[in-house]
Every structure is written in C-alpha cells, then in structure tokens.
C-alpha cells in the first residue's frame, strides 16, 4: 500500500479527547488507567496553558469548601453528582501523592507553593502512567458519527474512536487558544447552548468616572460587593480602566448591562455610629483625619470629593448631617460601563445546555459516545479554585465510563 493510501486509513483509539486542558487531561488519565486507549488532541502549541497562567502563576487548584452552591448553571443540580464523586479531597490526595507543596491562601483557596507547572507536570505524569497519548498543534476539521463511535478528521489525519470527549473549555482569553469549537460540536449534535458571557472579569468605567479616580489605580480596600442576588466580601482594586480585585470579579458573574453595583466600603461596620462616637470623643477632630483611621489618605480624599463633602471639625456637623455623610461614604453605588470582556475574563458563563447531558457520565443524551466536560458546559464556578475542581470532577466522571 502506498504511503498516501496509508495516511487515508484512520488511526483507531477507544477514546479521543479534544482539548488538553484541565478537564481533558484528568479525563485522559482516568480513562487510560482503566486500560482504554486514549488520544488527546489540542490545537495549541502546549498543553494546560490556562493552568500555567492560573492563580497568578501558582494555580489555585481547588477549594477546601467546594460545594454545589459555588456554581452557576441553569440547572443548579447538574454539578452535584460529579462533584460528590470526585471531591476536593480526592484532588488534594493526588497533589500530595506527587509531593507538590501547597498552602491555603484565603477562604479555603489552595495554591501551589512554587508554580502552576507542578500541576501540569503532575497531570502529564498521570497521563504517561496511564499510557494516554497527547498531541499538540492539531486541530479538528470535522466529526462524523458512525454506527458506533465517530470518525474525526484531524490535522494529523483521520481518527476513529468509540468515545469522543469535548474538553475545549470556554471563550475566555482567545490568545491562549480558547475557541467556540465545543459549542459548534454541541450544535452539530442538536444540543442547545445557554447564551455565553464573560465572567470573573474586571469592570470598565465611563470616562467621567475614570477621571474622578485618576489618582487611585493600585489602591485596594476590603468591601462587600453586591448586585442582584449576589454579595461578596473581598478586596476591591482600582485600576486604570475601572475596578478589579476578587470582590469585583465575583460580582461580575451577577452583573448584566445597565445594572448598578453597590459597594459597602466599611464591611461589618456601622460607619454612622462609629463617626458619632468619634465626635463624642474628639469633637475638634477633622472628618478627613478620623476617616484616615479606616482608609489611606488618597482614598479618603477621593471619597470625600466624590460625594462633595467638605472636611470640617466633627462638632460642626449636626447629628442628622453626620449620619447622612456616613451613609454616603459607606455605600457606593455605580453603573459600570461594561466589563473587560473575554480578553481578560477568567471564565465563560453559559455554554452547552446541561439538559442534554447526563450528570453522572457527562454523555450526551441523544448521541451515544459523545461527552462534554469542563468549562464548555453551562457550569461556572466562583473565583477561588472552584472552576478547576469542576474540571477535575467532570473529567473524572467521564473518564470512568468512556
Ligand atoms: C487568567 C486565568 C486564571 C485562572 N485562574 C484560575 C484559578 O486559579 N483557579 C480556578 O479554579 N480556575 C481558574 N481559571 C479558570 C480555569 O482555568 C478554567 O475554568 C479551566 O481551565 C477550565 O478547564 P477546561 O479543561 O474545561 O478548559 P481549558 O483548561 O481552557 O482547556 C481547553 C483546551 O482546549 C483547547 N482547545 C480549544 N479549542 C480547541 C480546538 N478547536 N481544537 C483543539 N483544541 C482546542 C485549548 O487549547 C485548551 O488547551 C483561570 C482562568 C484564567 C483565564
């Protein structure tokens, strides 16, 4: 047979996984350990790029307090089964088996002590032990369903597989290789897509709002950010384009165009009572000096200016005027101009509608042998390691059955 004729013959594997990210690699290792012949294809030049850039280079790989309540989805029950069968403790045990040093940073968030690459290396070691093959720089041209399995036309030739797993993630950070490929495959097989939008993303502000906070980029403070049903106590950060920091990223998942966001700038305090008490103790103190006990000088100046408040000795304000000032200072409400979009968003809200997917196996209900795992599904976690935990859990769930 000629070389070109040989190239036409499909390579045959049990499981073909498209996407060598967090979910795809976990699925590959799990299926490979069961003796399945696994091939993982990724169009990027290297595997696990988002893992590498995650957590500021230290990968916040899970959260001690992971529970289904930490996820958004049109079907909030969908994530329960997979999360219960592969928990944060299972992933922590894997990390410990590979002697990867880690620590809890805050709120149950576990980070590598060294670098995110430790997690990628761990997954690759697991894949090697499971004899799963991985090929990068390989795109997919078409997928043809067969009586049993699929014939997949790839950049490296045709591959026949019994099970096809789509693990191509969401739309965030296109420069890292994100594509809408998974949604196209879902549509090809008649699945619905829950409208997608960038989430865990900084807010941009209108020009006049930005002009007001020109001196602030880099300043941070603890707040409670609220919008719609959501409320998160965390840090807020002023940036050159608007607002960021964990509180802002979290609340961005609740925000829709035109909605206002409220920040409690003195979380856990009643600023009115506190200033009143200060006035009793030090009636001659200027307002700005008292506020400097709470915030940096820059922030105090900004908050007073923004609300058009003159700083005077506290005794010069009436009881009611001081209470009004305290309210204005404590609660800041604004309508952001927008978000920074997929360019910087950590995740994508929405995705493949879970109505068409088995919550136990991640298999498509109407196309036997086709699976969707990880962020491509309409399951999105809070900030704090929850998104990786979903990738591990859903990858593991599929890996056990493909
Ligand atoms: C900057 C940043 C920081 C983050 N930090 C954290 C964190 O600390 N903790 C946390 O829990 N979550 C974090 N996340 C979210 C987390 O990275 C994702 O939720 C997670 O990686 C999703 O896993 P996945 O396997 O579904 O998709 P991905 O990890 O995105 O993997 C998808 C893979 O599919 C490949 N692919 C895409 N399209 C195609 C195609 N057409 N053909 C072939 N291959 C394709 C991609 O190249 C990629 O390798 C962060 C995200 C970003 C962007």
GROMACS .gro file of N, CA and C in nm, residues 245-380:
model
  408
  245UNK      N    1  -1.009   4.324   4.132
  245UNK     CA    2  -0.995   4.263   4.265
  245UNK      C    3  -1.100   4.155   4.282
  246UNK      N    4  -1.077   4.063   4.377
  246UNK     CA    5  -1.166   3.947   4.391
  246UNK      C    6  -1.313   3.982   4.409
  247UNK      N    7  -1.346   4.088   4.485
  247UNK     CA    8  -1.488   4.121   4.508
  247UNK      C    9  -1.555   4.158   4.375
  248UNK      N   10  -1.483   4.231   4.292
  248UNK     CA   11  -1.537   4.276   4.164
  248UNK      C   12  -1.550   4.158   4.067
  249UNK      N   13  -1.446   4.074   4.061
  249UNK     CA   14  -1.453   3.958   3.972
  249UNK      C   15  -1.572   3.870   4.010
  250UNK      N   16  -1.589   3.847   4.140
  250UNK     CA   17  -1.701   3.762   4.184
  250UNK      C   18  -1.835   3.822   4.143
  251UNK      N   19  -1.853   3.951   4.169
  251UNK     CA   20  -1.984   4.011   4.147
  251UNK      C   21  -2.013   4.027   3.997
  252UNK      N   22  -1.906   4.026   3.914
  252UNK     CA   23  -1.927   4.039   3.769
  252UNK      C   24  -2.013   3.924   3.715
  253UNK      N   25  -2.013   3.810   3.785
  253UNK     CA   26  -2.094   3.696   3.738
  253UNK      C   27  -2.243   3.723   3.754
  254UNK      N   28  -2.281   3.819   3.839
  254UNK     CA   29  -2.422   3.853   3.859
  254UNK      C   30  -2.464   3.973   3.776
  255UNK      N   31  -2.366   4.047   3.727
  255UNK     CA   32  -2.395   4.176   3.662
  255UNK      C   33  -2.441   4.158   3.518
  256UNK      N   34  -2.538   4.239   3.479
  256UNK     CA   35  -2.581   4.246   3.339
  256UNK      C   36  -2.582   4.393   3.300
  257UNK      N   37  -2.568   4.424   3.171
  257UNK     CA   38  -2.558   4.560   3.122
  257UNK      C   39  -2.667   4.648   3.183
  258UNK      N   40  -2.625   4.764   3.234
  258UNK     CA   41  -2.720   4.862   3.287
  258UNK      C   42  -2.748   4.846   3.436
  259UNK      N   43  -2.710   4.731   3.494
  259UNK     CA   44  -2.737   4.711   3.638
  259UNK      C   45  -2.638   4.791   3.722
  260UNK      N   46  -2.685   4.832   3.842
  260UNK     CA   47  -2.590   4.900   3.930
  260UNK      C   48  -2.528   4.799   4.027
  261UNK      N   49  -2.410   4.835   4.072
  261UNK     CA   50  -2.337   4.752   4.169
  261UNK      C   51  -2.318   4.837   4.294
  262UNK      N   52  -2.340   4.779   4.411
  262UNK     CA   53  -2.321   4.857   4.534
  262UNK      C   54  -2.203   4.801   4.612
  263UNK      N   55  -2.121   4.893   4.661
  263UNK     CA   56  -2.007   4.853   4.744
  263UNK      C   57  -2.026   4.907   4.884
  264UNK      N   58  -2.021   4.820   4.983
  264UNK     CA   59  -2.013   4.862   5.123
  264UNK      C   60  -1.863   4.879   5.149
  265UNK      N   61  -1.823   5.005   5.170
  265UNK     CA   62  -1.679   5.035   5.179
  265UNK      C   63  -1.624   5.015   5.319
  266UNK      N   64  -1.712   4.985   5.413
  266UNK     CA   65  -1.665   4.960   5.552
  266UNK      C   66  -1.736   4.832   5.600
  267UNK      N   67  -1.702   4.716   5.538
  267UNK     CA   68  -1.780   4.596   5.566
  267UNK      C   69  -1.777   4.558   5.715
  268UNK      N   70  -1.893   4.522   5.764
  268UNK     CA   71  -1.901   4.476   5.903
  268UNK      C   72  -1.910   4.589   6.005
  269UNK      N   73  -1.914   4.716   5.958
  269UNK     CA   74  -1.917   4.829   6.050
  269UNK      C   75  -2.044   4.910   6.026
  270UNK      N   76  -2.082   4.987   6.127
  270UNK     CA   77  -2.183   5.090   6.106
  270UNK      C   78  -2.108   5.222   6.113
  271UNK      N   79  -2.080   5.279   5.994
  271UNK     CA   80  -1.994   5.397   5.990
  271UNK      C   81  -2.058   5.514   6.065
  272UNK      N   82  -2.192   5.523   6.057
  272UNK     CA   83  -2.262   5.633   6.125
  272UNK      C   84  -2.234   5.630   6.275
  273UNK      N   85  -2.254   5.513   6.335
  273UNK     CA   86  -2.232   5.502   6.481
  273UNK      C   87  -2.086   5.529   6.515
  274UNK      N   88  -1.998   5.481   6.431
  274UNK     CA   89  -1.854   5.495   6.459
  274UNK      C   90  -1.813   5.643   6.456
  275UNK      N   91  -1.863   5.717   6.355
  275UNK     CA   92  -1.825   5.859   6.346
  275UNK      C   93  -1.889   5.937   6.462
  276UNK      N   94  -2.010   5.901   6.497
  276UNK     CA   95  -2.079   5.966   6.609
  276UNK      C   96  -1.997   5.952   6.737
  277UNK      N   97  -1.948   5.832   6.757
  277UNK     CA   98  -1.867   5.802   6.876
  277UNK      C   99  -1.738   5.886   6.873
  278UNK      N  100  -1.681   5.896   6.754
  278UNK     CA  101  -1.558   5.976   6.738
  278UNK      C  102  -1.587   6.122   6.774
  279UNK      N  103  -1.706   6.169   6.733
  279UNK     CA  104  -1.739   6.309   6.762
  279UNK      C  105  -1.752   6.331   6.914
  280UNK      N  106  -1.809   6.233   6.983
  280UNK     CA  107  -1.820   6.245   7.129
  280UNK      C  108  -1.681   6.253   7.192
  281UNK      N  109  -1.591   6.164   7.140
  281UNK     CA  110  -1.457   6.157   7.200
  281UNK      C  111  -1.369   6.278   7.161
  282UNK      N  112  -1.374   6.317   7.034
  282UNK     CA  113  -1.285   6.422   6.982
  282UNK      C  114  -1.361   6.520   6.894
  283UNK      N  115  -1.443   6.604   6.951
  283UNK     CA  116  -1.528   6.692   6.870
  283UNK      C  117  -1.449   6.785   6.779
  284UNK      N  118  -1.321   6.814   6.814
  284UNK     CA  119  -1.242   6.906   6.731
  284UNK      C  120  -1.172   6.837   6.614
  285UNK      N  121  -1.178   6.703   6.611
  285UNK     CA  122  -1.109   6.632   6.500
  285UNK      C  123  -1.176   6.661   6.368
  286UNK      N  124  -1.095   6.678   6.263
  286UNK     CA  125  -1.150   6.695   6.129
  286UNK      C  126  -1.197   6.558   6.076
  287UNK      N  127  -1.303   6.566   5.994
  287UNK     CA  128  -1.360   6.443   5.938
  287UNK      C  129  -1.253   6.361   5.864
  288UNK      N  130  -1.171   6.429   5.781
  288UNK     CA  131  -1.076   6.353   5.700
  288UNK      C  132  -0.971   6.282   5.786
  289UNK      N  133  -0.939   6.343   5.902
  289UNK     CA  134  -0.839   6.279   5.989
  289UNK      C  135  -0.898   6.153   6.053
  290UNK      N  136  -1.025   6.161   6.090
  290UNK     CA  137  -1.091   6.045   6.151
  290UNK      C  138  -1.101   5.932   6.048
  291UNK      N  139  -1.138   5.969   5.926
  291UNK     CA  140  -1.155   5.866   5.822
  291UNK      C  141  -1.022   5.800   5.784
  292UNK      N  142  -0.913   5.874   5.806
  292UNK     CA  143  -0.781   5.818   5.774
  292UNK      C  144  -0.748   5.698   5.864
  293UNK      N  145  -0.827   5.679   5.970
  293UNK     CA  146  -0.809   5.556   6.051
  293UNK      C  147  -0.863   5.435   5.975
  294UNK      N  148  -0.950   5.460   5.876
  294UNK     CA  149  -1.012   5.349   5.801
  294UNK      C  150  -0.946   5.326   5.666
  295UNK      N  151  -0.913   5.436   5.598
  295UNK     CA  152  -0.867   5.427   5.460
  295UNK      C  153  -0.738   5.507   5.442
  296UNK      N  154  -0.668   5.481   5.332
  296UNK     CA  155  -0.547   5.557   5.301
  296UNK      C  156  -0.586   5.703   5.274
  297UNK      N  157  -0.488   5.793   5.285
  297UNK     CA  158  -0.513   5.936   5.262
  297UNK      C  159  -0.577   5.960   5.125
  298UNK      N  160  -0.522   5.889   5.023
  298UNK     CA  161  -0.570   5.905   4.886
  298UNK      C  162  -0.717   5.869   4.875
  299UNK      N  163  -0.751   5.755   4.940
  299UNK     CA  164  -0.891   5.709   4.932
  299UNK      C  165  -0.984   5.805   5.004
  300UNK      N  166  -0.941   5.854   5.121
  300UNK     CA  167  -1.025   5.947   5.198
  300UNK      C  168  -1.054   6.070   5.112
  301UNK      N  169  -0.950   6.126   5.052
  301UNK     CA  170  -0.965   6.245   4.970
  301UNK      C  171  -1.063   6.219   4.855
  302UNK      N  172  -1.045   6.103   4.794
  302UNK     CA  173  -1.130   6.067   4.680
  302UNK      C  174  -1.276   6.050   4.723
  303UNK      N  175  -1.298   5.976   4.831
  303UNK     CA  176  -1.437   5.950   4.874
  303UNK      C  177  -1.507   6.082   4.913
  304UNK      N  178  -1.434   6.172   4.980
  304UNK     CA  179  -1.495   6.300   5.020
  304UNK      C  180  -1.529   6.384   4.897
  305UNK      N  181  -1.431   6.389   4.804
  305UNK     CA  182  -1.452   6.469   4.682
  305UNK      C  183  -1.569   6.416   4.600
  306UNK      N  184  -1.571   6.284   4.586
  306UNK     CA  185  -1.675   6.221   4.502
  306UNK      C  186  -1.816   6.253   4.554
  307UNK      N  187  -1.828   6.262   4.685
  307UNK     CA  188  -1.960   6.289   4.744
  307UNK      C  189  -1.981   6.438   4.771
  308UNK      N  190  -1.882   6.522   4.732
  308UNK     CA  191  -1.892   6.666   4.754
  308UNK      C  192  -1.901   6.702   4.902
  309UNK      N  193  -1.822   6.634   4.985
  309UNK     CA  194  -1.828   6.658   5.129
  309UNK      C  195  -1.705   6.739   5.172
  310UNK      N  196  -1.728   6.851   5.243
  310UNK     CA  197  -1.617   6.930   5.298
  310UNK      C  198  -1.573   6.868   5.430
  311UNK      N  199  -1.442   6.863   5.450
  311UNK     CA  200  -1.396   6.811   5.579
  311UNK      C  201  -1.389   6.925   5.680
  312UNK      N  202  -1.464   6.910   5.789
  312UNK     CA  203  -1.466   7.012   5.896
  312UNK      C  204  -1.448   6.941   6.029
  313UNK      N  205  -1.426   7.019   6.138
  313UNK     CA  206  -1.423   6.955   6.270
  313UNK      C  207  -1.559   6.888   6.295
  314UNK      N  208  -1.558   6.771   6.356
  314UNK     CA  209  -1.681   6.692   6.369
  314UNK      C  210  -1.792   6.767   6.443
  315UNK      N  211  -1.753   6.853   6.537
  315UNK     CA  212  -1.857   6.922   6.616
  315UNK      C  213  -1.940   7.019   6.529
  316UNK      N  214  -1.887   7.051   6.410
  316UNK     CA  215  -1.960   7.145   6.324
  316UNK      C  216  -2.073   7.079   6.244
  317UNK      N  217  -2.079   6.946   6.245
  317UNK     CA  218  -2.189   6.879   6.174
  317UNK      C  219  -2.301   6.848   6.272
  318UNK      N  220  -2.425   6.867   6.228
  318UNK     CA  221  -2.539   6.824   6.310
  318UNK      C  222  -2.548   6.673   6.309
  319UNK      N  223  -2.625   6.618   6.404
  319UNK     CA  224  -2.639   6.471   6.417
  319UNK      C  225  -2.685   6.410   6.284
  320UNK      N  226  -2.789   6.474   6.226
  320UNK     CA  227  -2.851   6.420   6.104
  320UNK      C  228  -2.753   6.432   5.986
  321UNK      N  229  -2.686   6.550   5.977
  321UNK     CA  230  -2.591   6.572   5.866
  321UNK      C  231  -2.480   6.467   5.871
  322UNK      N  232  -2.433   6.438   5.992
  322UNK     CA  233  -2.323   6.341   6.006
  322UNK      C  234  -2.371   6.201   5.966
  323UNK      N  235  -2.494   6.169   6.005
  323UNK     CA  236  -2.549   6.037   5.969
  323UNK      C  237  -2.560   6.026   5.816
  324UNK      N  238  -2.603   6.134   5.750
  324UNK     CA  239  -2.615   6.132   5.602
  324UNK      C  240  -2.477   6.116   5.538
  325UNK      N  241  -2.381   6.189   5.592
  325UNK     CA  242  -2.244   6.179   5.538
  325UNK      C  243  -2.193   6.036   5.551
  326UNK      N  244  -2.216   5.977   5.668
  326UNK     CA  245  -2.167   5.840   5.692
  326UNK      C  246  -2.230   5.743   5.592
  327UNK      N  247  -2.360   5.761   5.567
  327UNK     CA  248  -2.428   5.670   5.471
  327UNK      C  249  -2.368   5.686   5.332
  328UNK      N  250  -2.348   5.813   5.291
  328UNK     CA  251  -2.292   5.839   5.157
  328UNK      C  252  -2.153   5.779   5.144
  329UNK      N  253  -2.077   5.786   5.253
  329UNK     CA  254  -1.939   5.736   5.247
  329UNK      C  255  -1.935   5.584   5.252
  330UNK      N  256  -2.027   5.525   5.328
  330UNK     CA  257  -2.020   5.379   5.344
  330UNK      C  258  -2.068   5.304   5.221
  331UNK      N  259  -2.173   5.354   5.157
  331UNK     CA  260  -2.233   5.279   5.045
  331UNK      C  261  -2.211   5.353   4.914
  332UNK      N  262  -2.142   5.289   4.823
  332UNK     CA  263  -2.112   5.349   4.693
  332UNK      C  264  -2.183   5.266   4.585
  333UNK      N  265  -2.271   5.335   4.511
  333UNK     CA  266  -2.348   5.266   4.408
  333UNK      C  267  -2.305   5.321   4.273
  334UNK      N  268  -2.281   5.235   4.176
  334UNK     CA  269  -2.246   5.286   4.043
  334UNK      C  270  -2.292   5.188   3.936
  335UNK      N  271  -2.308   5.240   3.815
  335UNK     CA  272  -2.339   5.155   3.700
  335UNK      C  273  -2.211   5.147   3.616
  336UNK      N  274  -2.145   5.031   3.613
  336UNK     CA  275  -2.023   5.021   3.533
  336UNK      C  276  -2.054   5.039   3.384
  337UNK      N  277  -1.954   5.083   3.309
  337UNK     CA  278  -1.974   5.098   3.164
  337UNK      C  279  -1.984   4.961   3.099
  338UNK      N  280  -1.908   4.866   3.150
  338UNK     CA  281  -1.908   4.731   3.092
  338UNK      C  282  -1.806   4.645   3.164
  339UNK      N  283  -1.758   4.542   3.094
  339UNK     CA  284  -1.652   4.460   3.150
  339UNK      C  285  -1.536   4.456   3.050
  340UNK      N  286  -1.424   4.403   3.093
  340UNK     CA  287  -1.309   4.393   3.001
  340UNK      C  288  -1.329   4.281   2.898
  341UNK      N  289  -1.436   4.203   2.912
  341UNK     CA  290  -1.470   4.103   2.811
  341UNK      C  291  -1.382   3.979   2.817
  342UNK      N  292  -1.394   3.898   2.712
  342UNK     CA  293  -1.321   3.770   2.711
  342UNK      C  294  -1.169   3.788   2.713
  343UNK      N  295  -1.124   3.909   2.677
  343UNK     CA  296  -0.978   3.934   2.673
  343UNK      C  297  -0.913   3.901   2.807
  344UNK      N  298  -0.984   3.935   2.917
  344UNK     CA  299  -0.924   3.911   3.050
  344UNK      C  300  -1.012   3.827   3.141
  345UNK      N  301  -1.134   3.791   3.096
  345UNK     CA  302  -1.224   3.714   3.184
  345UNK      C  303  -1.161   3.580   3.219
  346UNK      N  304  -1.180   3.538   3.345
  346UNK     CA  305  -1.124   3.408   3.383
  346UNK      C  306  -1.210   3.293   3.332
  347UNK      N  307  -1.339   3.317   3.318
  347UNK     CA  308  -1.427   3.208   3.275
  347UNK      C  309  -1.540   3.259   3.185
  348UNK      N  310  -1.616   3.162   3.132
  348UNK     CA  311  -1.732   3.191   3.048
  348UNK      C  312  -1.857   3.139   3.118
  349UNK      N  313  -1.952   3.228   3.141
  349UNK     CA  314  -2.082   3.185   3.193
  349UNK      C  315  -2.161   3.126   3.078
  350UNK      N  316  -2.250   3.030   3.107
  350UNK     CA  317  -2.328   2.967   3.000
  350UNK      C  318  -2.245   2.859   2.933
  351UNK      N  319  -2.295   2.811   2.819
  351UNK     CA  320  -2.225   2.704   2.748
  351UNK      C  321  -2.322   2.594   2.711
  352UNK      N  322  -2.269   2.473   2.691
  352UNK     CA  323  -2.354   2.362   2.646
  352UNK      C  324  -2.461   2.335   2.752
  353UNK      N  325  -2.588   2.340   2.709
  353UNK     CA  326  -2.701   2.325   2.800
  353UNK      C  327  -2.698   2.186   2.864
  354UNK      N  328  -2.697   2.183   2.996
  354UNK     CA  329  -2.683   2.054   3.065
  354UNK      C  330  -2.809   1.968   3.055
  355UNK      N  331  -2.918   2.025   3.007
  355UNK     CA  332  -3.040   1.945   2.987
  355UNK      C  333  -3.014   1.825   2.897
  356UNK      N  334  -2.922   1.844   2.803
  356UNK     CA  335  -2.895   1.737   2.706
  356UNK      C  336  -2.784   1.643   2.748
  357UNK      N  337  -2.735   1.657   2.873
  357UNK     CA  338  -2.616   1.582   2.916
  357UNK      C  339  -2.648   1.503   3.043
  358UNK      N  340  -2.593   1.382   3.054
  358UNK     CA  341  -2.612   1.304   3.177
  358UNK      C  342  -2.522   1.362   3.287
  359UNK      N  343  -2.579   1.391   3.402
  359UNK     CA  344  -2.498   1.450   3.511
  359UNK      C  345  -2.406   1.345   3.574
  360UNK      N  346  -2.433   1.216   3.548
  360UNK     CA  347  -2.349   1.112   3.607
  360UNK      C  348  -2.226   1.086   3.520
  361UNK      N  349  -2.247   1.084   3.387
  361UNK     CA  350  -2.138   1.043   3.297
  361UNK      C  351  -2.087   1.155   3.207
  362UNK      N  352  -2.161   1.264   3.195
  362UNK     CA  353  -2.130   1.375   3.103
  362UNK      C  354  -2.155   1.338   2.957
  363UNK      N  355  -2.224   1.225   2.936
  363UNK     CA  356  -2.253   1.183   2.799
  363UNK      C  357  -2.376   1.256   2.746
  364UNK      N  358  -2.372   1.285   2.617
  364UNK     CA  359  -2.485   1.349   2.550
  364UNK      C  360  -2.602   1.249   2.549
  365UNK      N  361  -2.721   1.297   2.588
  365UNK     CA  362  -2.834   1.204   2.600
  365UNK      C  363  -2.884   1.155   2.464
  366UNK      N  364  -2.858   1.234   2.359
  366UNK     CA  365  -2.913   1.196   2.229
  366UNK      C  366  -2.807   1.142   2.132
  367UNK      N  367  -2.679   1.143   2.174
  367UNK     CA  368  -2.574   1.090   2.085
  367UNK      C  369  -2.482   1.003   2.169
  368UNK      N  370  -2.501   0.875   2.160
  368UNK     CA  371  -2.422   0.782   2.239
  368UNK      C  372  -2.273   0.798   2.206
  369UNK      N  373  -2.188   0.797   2.307
  369UNK     CA  374  -2.043   0.804   2.287
  369UNK      C  375  -1.986   0.945   2.282
  370UNK      N  376  -2.073   1.047   2.286
  370UNK     CA  377  -2.023   1.186   2.282
  370UNK      C  378  -2.034   1.247   2.422
  371UNK      N  379  -1.923   1.305   2.470
  371UNK     CA  380  -1.917   1.357   2.606
  371UNK      C  381  -1.871   1.503   2.606
  372UNK      N  382  -1.918   1.581   2.700
  372UNK     CA  383  -1.872   1.720   2.719
  372UNK      C  384  -1.830   1.735   2.864
  373UNK      N  385  -1.710   1.790   2.885
  373UNK     CA  386  -1.661   1.806   3.023
  373UNK      C  387  -1.597   1.944   3.042
  374UNK      N  388  -1.590   1.988   3.166
  374UNK     CA  389  -1.520   2.112   3.199
  374UNK      C  390  -1.602   2.236   3.168
  375UNK      N  391  -1.531   2.343   3.135
  375UNK     CA  392  -1.593   2.475   3.123
  375UNK      C  393  -1.683   2.490   3.001
  376UNK      N  394  -1.670   2.402   2.903
  376UNK     CA  395  -1.755   2.411   2.784
  376UNK      C  396  -1.903   2.394   2.821
  377UNK      N  397  -1.926   2.325   2.933
  377UNK     CA  398  -2.063   2.305   2.981
  377UNK      C  399  -2.114   2.431   3.052
  378UNK      N  400  -2.245   2.438   3.065
  378UNK     CA  401  -2.305   2.550   3.138
  378UNK      C  402  -2.293   2.525   3.290
  379UNK      N  403  -2.169   2.522   3.335
  379UNK     CA  404  -2.139   2.513   3.479
  379UNK      C  405  -2.020   2.606   3.502
  380UNK      N  406  -2.040   2.707   3.584
  380UNK     CA  407  -1.934   2.807   3.607
  380UNK      C  408  -1.917   2.828   3.756
   0.00000   0.00000   0.00000
